Amino acid sequence: MGKADDKNQDPTDAIGPGEPLSPPVIRSETAGPERLSPAPEVFRHPFFIRLTHWINALCLLMLVISGFQIYTGRQWLFGRWHHFLFAWIFSFNGLVYVAYSVASGHLLKNLFPGWSDFRKIGSTLRDTLFFRHPKGAEAARYNVLQKTAYTGVVFILGPLILLTGLASSARGEAVFPFLHDLFGTRKRAQSIHFNLTILFIAYTAFHLLMVILTGFGNNLRSMLTGWYRIPPVDEGNEK
């Protein structure tokens, strides 16, 4: 944006609720005495995406802690009541996220991988394995691995862990008898639920690792304010 009054524009006025990444809205700051080489920024995360993200983070932490205490029989801090409470908050929050993503176009535009994305899966996988992270405008978009992981967690892993959690309890199986046909015995449902929890932990650990490697401060800022600073091509990613 070249005009002086554009600098003070409210980010929420610069983009509609369904256009967080496509097309990107970029702003740049005028160089001041303390910022000789400012990088442009793109509005990456709308408010509801940021809100549901942090609610999910809190719920997952509480669910893992209470779940392992239930599994080991040492419910010294949290019990089954806490586990089910945060499970329902997590589920409702997920429904809000999906509803907003579909209604705003965020799902199809930015998260759901298309054929053009899958054509790049080989090069994207090599870049990820060798820690070659995208720079410039390419860094503002999700790659095919990110899109596949996000949609897989939202539409496969999330629903499965909810259903197996319900099937693991006698009350849940009584309210939803079809769960017995899906998973068999409660013991089997508990085993699947535990394995899915491990997958959730592994996904979260890798997600945090990539957040750190691709610029922790920049990624955290974008999830708090919505604005993501594009790493310059000649200077590398912000650390």
PDB file of C-alpha atoms in Angstrom:
ATOM      1  CA  MET A   1       0.000   0.000   0.000  1.00  0.00           C
ATOM      2  CA  GLY A   2       1.577   3.233  -1.065  1.00  0.00           C
ATOM      3  CA  LYS A   3      -0.668   5.840   0.524  1.00  0.00           C
ATOM      4  CA  ALA A   4       0.138   7.240   3.928  1.00  0.00           C
ATOM      5  CA  ASP A   5      -3.348   6.742   5.326  1.00  0.00           C
ATOM      6  CA  ASP A   6      -3.248   3.031   4.411  1.00  0.00           C
ATOM      7  CA  LYS A   7      -0.692   2.406   7.111  1.00  0.00           C
ATOM      8  CA  ASN A   8      -3.190   3.162   9.859  1.00  0.00           C
ATOM      9  CA  GLN A   9      -5.958   1.116   8.289  1.00  0.00           C
ATOM     10  CA  ASP A  10      -7.667  -1.365  10.596  1.00  0.00           C
ATOM     11  CA  PRO A  11      -6.606  -4.881   9.459  1.00  0.00           C
ATOM     12  CA  THR A  12     -10.186  -6.086   9.764  1.00  0.00           C
ATOM     13  CA  ASP A  13     -11.225  -3.446   7.230  1.00  0.00           C
ATOM     14  CA  ALA A  14      -8.594  -4.575   4.768  1.00  0.00           C
ATOM     15  CA  ILE A  15      -9.985  -8.028   4.191  1.00  0.00           C
ATOM     16  CA  GLY A  16     -13.272  -9.850   4.304  1.00  0.00           C
ATOM     17  CA  PRO A  17     -13.871 -12.692   6.764  1.00  0.00           C
ATOM     18  CA  GLY A  18     -13.482 -15.308   4.077  1.00  0.00           C
ATOM     19  CA  GLU A  19     -10.231 -14.073   2.557  1.00  0.00           C
ATOM     20  CA  PRO A  20      -7.406 -14.694   5.054  1.00  0.00           C
ATOM     21  CA  LEU A  21      -4.913 -15.936   2.474  1.00  0.00           C
ATOM     22  CA  SER A  22      -6.454 -15.851  -0.999  1.00  0.00           C
ATOM     23  CA  PRO A  23      -5.842 -13.287  -2.290  1.00  0.00           C
ATOM     24  CA  PRO A  24      -3.359 -12.005   0.319  1.00  0.00           C
ATOM     25  CA  VAL A  25      -3.687  -8.475   1.610  1.00  0.00           C
ATOM     26  CA  ILE A  26      -0.189  -7.140   2.122  1.00  0.00           C
ATOM     27  CA  ARG A  27       0.864  -4.090   4.053  1.00  0.00           C
ATOM     28  CA  SER A  28       4.334  -2.620   4.446  1.00  0.00           C
ATOM     29  CA  GLU A  29       5.639  -0.181   7.001  1.00  0.00           C
ATOM     30  CA  THR A  30       7.617   2.972   6.362  1.00  0.00           C
ATOM     31  CA  ALA A  31      11.205   2.590   7.476  1.00  0.00           C
ATOM     32  CA  GLY A  32      11.871   4.424  10.724  1.00  0.00           C
ATOM     33  CA  PRO A  33      14.992   5.075  12.795  1.00  0.00           C
ATOM     34  CA  GLU A  34      14.711   1.675  14.493  1.00  0.00           C
ATOM     35  CA  ARG A  35      13.444  -0.310  11.461  1.00  0.00           C
ATOM     36  CA  LEU A  36      15.700   0.149   8.490  1.00  0.00           C
ATOM     37  CA  SER A  37      14.433  -2.834   6.481  1.00  0.00           C
ATOM     38  CA  PRO A  38      10.798  -3.566   7.307  1.00  0.00           C
ATOM     39  CA  ALA A  39       9.205  -6.655   5.818  1.00  0.00           C
ATOM     40  CA  PRO A  40       5.711  -6.662   4.289  1.00  0.00           C
ATOM     41  CA  GLU A  41       2.928  -8.353   6.220  1.00  0.00           C
ATOM     42  CA  VAL A  42      -0.029 -10.415   5.079  1.00  0.00           C
ATOM     43  CA  PHE A  43      -3.301 -10.837   6.990  1.00  0.00           C
ATOM     44  CA  ARG A  44      -3.236 -14.580   7.558  1.00  0.00           C
ATOM     45  CA  HIS A  45      -5.573 -15.553  10.409  1.00  0.00           C
ATOM     46  CA  PRO A  46      -9.076 -14.061  10.909  1.00  0.00           C
ATOM     47  CA  PHE A  47     -10.394 -13.619  14.450  1.00  0.00           C
ATOM     48  CA  PHE A  48     -12.465 -16.803  14.635  1.00  0.00           C
ATOM     49  CA  ILE A  49      -9.545 -18.900  13.373  1.00  0.00           C
ATOM     50  CA  ARG A  50      -7.310 -17.459  16.091  1.00  0.00           C
ATOM     51  CA  LEU A  51      -9.963 -17.851  18.793  1.00  0.00           C
ATOM     52  CA  THR A  52     -10.759 -21.495  18.012  1.00  0.00           C
ATOM     53  CA  HIS A  53      -7.031 -22.273  17.709  1.00  0.00           C
ATOM     54  CA  TRP A  54      -6.287 -21.136  21.268  1.00  0.00           C
ATOM     55  CA  ILE A  55      -9.375 -22.833  22.687  1.00  0.00           C
ATOM     56  CA  ASN A  56      -8.249 -26.053  20.996  1.00  0.00           C
ATOM     57  CA  ALA A  57      -4.757 -25.682  22.445  1.00  0.00           C
ATOM     58  CA  LEU A  58      -6.136 -25.314  25.981  1.00  0.00           C
ATOM     59  CA  CYS A  59      -8.582 -28.199  25.561  1.00  0.00           C
ATOM     60  CA  LEU A  60      -5.932 -30.546  24.165  1.00  0.00           C
ATOM     61  CA  LEU A  61      -3.609 -29.810  27.073  1.00  0.00           C
ATOM     62  CA  MET A  62      -6.330 -30.505  29.643  1.00  0.00           C
ATOM     63  CA  LEU A  63      -7.536 -33.594  27.780  1.00  0.00           C
ATOM     64  CA  VAL A  64      -4.065 -35.133  27.590  1.00  0.00           C
ATOM     65  CA  ILE A  65      -3.342 -34.488  31.283  1.00  0.00           C
ATOM     66  CA  SER A  66      -6.708 -35.775  32.516  1.00  0.00           C
ATOM     67  CA  GLY A  67      -6.707 -38.653  30.024  1.00  0.00           C
ATOM     68  CA  PHE A  68      -3.364 -40.029  31.152  1.00  0.00           C
ATOM     69  CA  GLN A  69      -4.427 -39.676  34.771  1.00  0.00           C
ATOM     70  CA  ILE A  70      -7.541 -41.727  34.010  1.00  0.00           C
ATOM     71  CA  TYR A  71      -5.438 -44.272  32.092  1.00  0.00           C
ATOM     72  CA  THR A  72      -2.971 -44.708  34.955  1.00  0.00           C
ATOM     73  CA  GLY A  73      -5.632 -44.594  37.675  1.00  0.00           C
ATOM     74  CA  ARG A  74      -3.974 -41.634  39.402  1.00  0.00           C
ATOM     75  CA  GLN A  75      -6.564 -38.882  39.255  1.00  0.00           C
ATOM     76  CA  TRP A  76      -4.769 -36.515  41.628  1.00  0.00           C
ATOM     77  CA  LEU A  77      -5.463 -33.298  39.713  1.00  0.00           C
ATOM     78  CA  PHE A  78      -8.164 -33.954  37.122  1.00  0.00           C
ATOM     79  CA  GLY A  79     -10.772 -36.681  36.871  1.00  0.00           C
ATOM     80  CA  ARG A  80     -13.264 -38.086  34.433  1.00  0.00           C
ATOM     81  CA  TRP A  81     -15.594 -35.122  34.928  1.00  0.00           C
ATOM     82  CA  HIS A  82     -12.877 -32.711  33.761  1.00  0.00           C
ATOM     83  CA  HIS A  83     -11.999 -34.960  30.845  1.00  0.00           C
ATOM     84  CA  PHE A  84     -15.564 -35.087  29.549  1.00  0.00           C
ATOM     85  CA  LEU A  85     -16.070 -31.350  30.132  1.00  0.00           C
ATOM     86  CA  PHE A  86     -13.096 -30.361  28.003  1.00  0.00           C
ATOM     87  CA  ALA A  87     -13.968 -33.053  25.449  1.00  0.00           C
ATOM     88  CA  TRP A  88     -17.343 -31.401  24.842  1.00  0.00           C
ATOM     89  CA  ILE A  89     -15.776 -27.927  24.702  1.00  0.00           C
ATOM     90  CA  PHE A  90     -13.236 -29.282  22.222  1.00  0.00           C
ATOM     91  CA  SER A  91     -16.014 -30.831  20.102  1.00  0.00           C
ATOM     92  CA  PHE A  92     -18.208 -27.729  20.095  1.00  0.00           C
ATOM     93  CA  ASN A  93     -15.196 -25.558  19.286  1.00  0.00           C
ATOM     94  CA  GLY A  94     -14.358 -27.850  16.386  1.00  0.00           C
ATOM     95  CA  LEU A  95     -17.880 -27.528  15.002  1.00  0.00           C
ATOM     96  CA  VAL A  96     -17.632 -23.729  15.216  1.00  0.00           C
ATOM     97  CA  TYR A  97     -14.294 -23.851  13.392  1.00  0.00           C
ATOM     98  CA  VAL A  98     -15.645 -26.053  10.611  1.00  0.00           C
ATOM     99  CA  ALA A  99     -18.825 -23.999  10.237  1.00  0.00           C
ATOM    100  CA  TYR A 100     -16.871 -20.749   9.998  1.00  0.00           C
ATOM    101  CA  SER A 101     -14.293 -22.252   7.613  1.00  0.00           C
ATOM    102  CA  VAL A 102     -17.009 -23.516   5.268  1.00  0.00           C
ATOM    103  CA  ALA A 103     -19.158 -20.372   5.425  1.00  0.00           C
ATOM    104  CA  SER A 104     -16.244 -17.980   4.921  1.00  0.00           C
ATOM    105  CA  GLY A 105     -14.559 -20.019   2.194  1.00  0.00           C
ATOM    106  CA  HIS A 106     -11.452 -20.508   4.342  1.00  0.00           C
ATOM    107  CA  LEU A 107     -11.700 -24.296   4.006  1.00  0.00           C
ATOM    108  CA  LEU A 108     -11.741 -24.515   0.206  1.00  0.00           C
ATOM    109  CA  LYS A 109      -9.448 -21.549  -0.448  1.00  0.00           C
ATOM    110  CA  ASN A 110      -6.731 -22.214   2.095  1.00  0.00           C
ATOM    111  CA  LEU A 111      -7.009 -25.624   3.778  1.00  0.00           C
ATOM    112  CA  PHE A 112      -8.418 -28.221   1.408  1.00  0.00           C
ATOM    113  CA  PRO A 113      -5.619 -29.555  -0.855  1.00  0.00           C
ATOM    114  CA  GLY A 114      -6.295 -29.598  -4.589  1.00  0.00           C
ATOM    115  CA  TRP A 115      -4.683 -31.438  -7.487  1.00  0.00           C
ATOM    116  CA  SER A 116      -2.278 -28.576  -8.064  1.00  0.00           C
ATOM    117  CA  ASP A 117      -1.083 -28.981  -4.477  1.00  0.00           C
ATOM    118  CA  PHE A 118      -0.513 -32.721  -4.814  1.00  0.00           C
ATOM    119  CA  ARG A 119       1.664 -32.155  -7.883  1.00  0.00           C
ATOM    120  CA  LYS A 120       4.095 -30.370  -5.564  1.00  0.00           C
ATOM    121  CA  ILE A 121       4.094 -32.983  -2.804  1.00  0.00           C
ATOM    122  CA  GLY A 122       7.485 -34.431  -3.769  1.00  0.00           C
ATOM    123  CA  SER A 123       9.352 -31.136  -3.717  1.00  0.00           C
ATOM    124  CA  THR A 124       7.472 -29.985  -0.603  1.00  0.00           C
ATOM    125  CA  LEU A 125       8.391 -33.176   1.235  1.00  0.00           C
ATOM    126  CA  ARG A 126      12.068 -32.798   0.282  1.00  0.00           C
ATOM    127  CA  ASP A 127      12.100 -29.166   1.402  1.00  0.00           C
ATOM    128  CA  THR A 128      10.503 -30.126   4.729  1.00  0.00           C
ATOM    129  CA  LEU A 129      12.917 -33.005   5.386  1.00  0.00           C
ATOM    130  CA  PHE A 130      15.923 -30.793   4.667  1.00  0.00           C
ATOM    131  CA  PHE A 131      14.458 -27.825   6.575  1.00  0.00           C
ATOM    132  CA  ARG A 132      14.303 -25.627   3.491  1.00  0.00           C
ATOM    133  CA  HIS A 133      11.446 -23.354   4.394  1.00  0.00           C
ATOM    134  CA  PRO A 134       9.619 -21.131   1.893  1.00  0.00           C
ATOM    135  CA  LYS A 135      10.461 -17.446   1.694  1.00  0.00           C
ATOM    136  CA  GLY A 136       8.832 -14.420   0.191  1.00  0.00           C
ATOM    137  CA  ALA A 137       5.160 -14.592  -0.792  1.00  0.00           C
ATOM    138  CA  GLU A 138       5.273 -18.414  -0.852  1.00  0.00           C
ATOM    139  CA  ALA A 139       5.695 -18.417   2.958  1.00  0.00           C
ATOM    140  CA  ALA A 140       2.269 -16.795   3.383  1.00  0.00           C
ATOM    141  CA  ARG A 141       0.469 -19.835   1.923  1.00  0.00           C
ATOM    142  CA  TYR A 142      -0.041 -23.314   3.376  1.00  0.00           C
ATOM    143  CA  ASN A 143       1.792 -26.060   1.511  1.00  0.00           C
ATOM    144  CA  VAL A 144       0.298 -29.431   0.574  1.00  0.00           C
ATOM    145  CA  LEU A 145       1.638 -31.161   3.704  1.00  0.00           C
ATOM    146  CA  GLN A 146       0.102 -28.550   5.969  1.00  0.00           C
ATOM    147  CA  LYS A 147      -3.228 -28.685   4.161  1.00  0.00           C
ATOM    148  CA  THR A 148      -3.329 -32.488   4.284  1.00  0.00           C
ATOM    149  CA  ALA A 149      -2.436 -32.559   7.972  1.00  0.00           C
ATOM    150  CA  TYR A 150      -4.974 -29.893   8.935  1.00  0.00           C
ATOM    151  CA  THR A 151      -7.871 -31.433   7.014  1.00  0.00           C
ATOM    152  CA  GLY A 152      -6.947 -34.924   8.245  1.00  0.00           C
ATOM    153  CA  VAL A 153      -6.984 -33.803  11.877  1.00  0.00           C
ATOM    154  CA  VAL A 154     -10.222 -31.841  11.514  1.00  0.00           C
ATOM    155  CA  PHE A 155     -12.249 -34.376   9.522  1.00  0.00           C
ATOM    156  CA  ILE A 156     -10.728 -37.760  10.446  1.00  0.00           C
ATOM    157  CA  LEU A 157      -8.682 -37.728  13.636  1.00  0.00           C
ATOM    158  CA  GLY A 158     -10.940 -35.331  15.539  1.00  0.00           C
ATOM    159  CA  PRO A 159     -14.251 -37.158  14.907  1.00  0.00           C
ATOM    160  CA  LEU A 160     -12.642 -40.565  15.556  1.00  0.00           C
ATOM    161  CA  ILE A 161     -11.195 -39.554  18.905  1.00  0.00           C
ATOM    162  CA  LEU A 162     -14.578 -38.143  19.945  1.00  0.00           C
ATOM    163  CA  LEU A 163     -16.487 -41.285  18.927  1.00  0.00           C
ATOM    164  CA  THR A 164     -13.996 -43.686  20.536  1.00  0.00           C
ATOM    165  CA  GLY A 165     -14.069 -41.563  23.678  1.00  0.00           C
ATOM    166  CA  LEU A 166     -17.846 -41.904  23.859  1.00  0.00           C
ATOM    167  CA  ALA A 167     -17.633 -45.627  23.134  1.00  0.00           C
ATOM    168  CA  SER A 168     -15.086 -46.011  25.947  1.00  0.00           C
ATOM    169  CA  SER A 169     -17.653 -45.109  28.587  1.00  0.00           C
ATOM    170  CA  ALA A 170     -20.704 -47.121  29.581  1.00  0.00           C
ATOM    171  CA  ARG A 171     -22.875 -43.994  29.601  1.00  0.00           C
ATOM    172  CA  GLY A 172     -21.748 -42.953  26.133  1.00  0.00           C
ATOM    173  CA  GLU A 173     -22.409 -46.421  24.755  1.00  0.00           C
ATOM    174  CA  ALA A 174     -25.890 -46.415  26.332  1.00  0.00           C
ATOM    175  CA  VAL A 175     -26.793 -43.040  24.824  1.00  0.00           C
ATOM    176  CA  PHE A 176     -25.283 -43.885  21.413  1.00  0.00           C
ATOM    177  CA  PRO A 177     -25.769 -47.656  20.936  1.00  0.00           C
ATOM    178  CA  PHE A 178     -24.487 -47.531  17.349  1.00  0.00           C
ATOM    179  CA  LEU A 179     -20.988 -47.072  18.783  1.00  0.00           C
ATOM    180  CA  HIS A 180     -20.903 -50.751  19.741  1.00  0.00           C
ATOM    181  CA  ASP A 181     -21.373 -51.701  16.089  1.00  0.00           C
ATOM    182  CA  LEU A 182     -18.575 -49.343  15.083  1.00  0.00           C
ATOM    183  CA  PHE A 183     -15.911 -50.297  17.607  1.00  0.00           C
ATOM    184  CA  GLY A 184     -17.093 -53.487  19.315  1.00  0.00           C
ATOM    185  CA  THR A 185     -16.239 -53.728  23.006  1.00  0.00           C
ATOM    186  CA  ARG A 186     -15.431 -50.757  25.235  1.00  0.00           C
ATOM    187  CA  LYS A 187     -11.961 -52.225  25.751  1.00  0.00           C
ATOM    188  CA  ARG A 188     -11.284 -52.062  22.031  1.00  0.00           C
ATOM    189  CA  ALA A 189     -12.662 -48.506  21.838  1.00  0.00           C
ATOM    190  CA  GLN A 190     -10.375 -47.499  24.729  1.00  0.00           C
ATOM    191  CA  SER A 191      -7.374 -48.967  22.928  1.00  0.00           C
ATOM    192  CA  ILE A 192      -8.174 -47.084  19.706  1.00  0.00           C
ATOM    193  CA  HIS A 193      -8.813 -43.914  21.712  1.00  0.00           C
ATOM    194  CA  PHE A 194      -5.401 -44.193  23.364  1.00  0.00           C
ATOM    195  CA  ASN A 195      -3.637 -44.722  20.024  1.00  0.00           C
ATOM    196  CA  LEU A 196      -5.428 -41.716  18.522  1.00  0.00           C
ATOM    197  CA  THR A 197      -4.286 -39.647  21.504  1.00  0.00           C
ATOM    198  CA  ILE A 198      -0.688 -40.592  20.730  1.00  0.00           C
ATOM    199  CA  LEU A 199      -1.229 -39.458  17.124  1.00  0.00           C
ATOM    200  CA  PHE A 200      -2.647 -36.154  18.373  1.00  0.00           C
ATOM    201  CA  ILE A 201       0.397 -35.650  20.592  1.00  0.00           C
ATOM    202  CA  ALA A 202       2.758 -36.489  17.716  1.00  0.00           C
ATOM    203  CA  TYR A 203       0.938 -34.080  15.401  1.00  0.00           C
ATOM    204  CA  THR A 204       1.069 -31.316  18.014  1.00  0.00           C
ATOM    205  CA  ALA A 205       4.774 -31.909  18.698  1.00  0.00           C
ATOM    206  CA  PHE A 206       5.636 -31.719  14.985  1.00  0.00           C
ATOM    207  CA  HIS A 207       3.428 -28.655  14.581  1.00  0.00           C
ATOM    208  CA  LEU A 208       5.275 -26.882  17.417  1.00  0.00           C
ATOM    209  CA  LEU A 209       8.630 -27.918  15.953  1.00  0.00           C
ATOM    210  CA  MET A 210       7.763 -26.367  12.591  1.00  0.00           C
ATOM    211  CA  VAL A 211       6.442 -23.235  14.298  1.00  0.00           C
ATOM    212  CA  ILE A 212       9.813 -22.819  16.002  1.00  0.00           C
ATOM    213  CA  LEU A 213      11.908 -23.624  12.923  1.00  0.00           C
ATOM    214  CA  THR A 214       9.992 -21.288  10.616  1.00  0.00           C
ATOM    215  CA  GLY A 215      10.129 -18.315  12.999  1.00  0.00           C
ATOM    216  CA  PHE A 216       8.531 -18.662  16.418  1.00  0.00           C
ATOM    217  CA  GLY A 217       8.028 -14.943  17.037  1.00  0.00           C
ATOM    218  CA  ASN A 218       6.525 -14.339  13.612  1.00  0.00           C
ATOM    219  CA  ASN A 219       4.175 -17.340  13.823  1.00  0.00           C
ATOM    220  CA  LEU A 220       3.069 -16.487  17.354  1.00  0.00           C
ATOM    221  CA  ARG A 221       2.451 -12.858  16.374  1.00  0.00           C
ATOM    222  CA  SER A 222       0.314 -13.956  13.439  1.00  0.00           C
ATOM    223  CA  MET A 223      -1.812 -16.204  15.651  1.00  0.00           C
ATOM    224  CA  LEU A 224      -2.327 -13.344  18.123  1.00  0.00           C
ATOM    225  CA  THR A 225      -2.869 -10.420  15.755  1.00  0.00           C
ATOM    226  CA  GLY A 226      -3.648 -12.086  12.419  1.00  0.00           C
ATOM    227  CA  TRP A 227      -0.738 -10.398  10.621  1.00  0.00           C
ATOM    228  CA  TYR A 228       2.146 -12.537   9.344  1.00  0.00           C
ATOM    229  CA  ARG A 229       5.461 -10.928   8.392  1.00  0.00           C
ATOM    230  CA  ILE A 230       6.692 -12.366   5.095  1.00  0.00           C
ATOM    231  CA  PRO A 231      10.301 -13.605   5.417  1.00  0.00           C
ATOM    232  CA  PRO A 232      12.478 -11.758   2.850  1.00  0.00           C
ATOM    233  CA  VAL A 233      13.948 -13.934   0.134  1.00  0.00           C
ATOM    234  CA  ASP A 234      17.457 -12.593   0.650  1.00  0.00           C
ATOM    235  CA  GLU A 235      17.438 -12.641   4.453  1.00  0.00           C
ATOM    236  CA  GLY A 236      15.776 -15.947   5.320  1.00  0.00           C
ATOM    237  CA  ASN A 237      13.093 -16.695   7.857  1.00  0.00           C
ATOM    238  CA  GLU A 238      12.718 -14.760  11.039  1.00  0.00           C
ATOM    239  CA  LYS A 239      13.883 -16.693  14.109  1.00  0.00           C
TER     240      LYS A 239
END
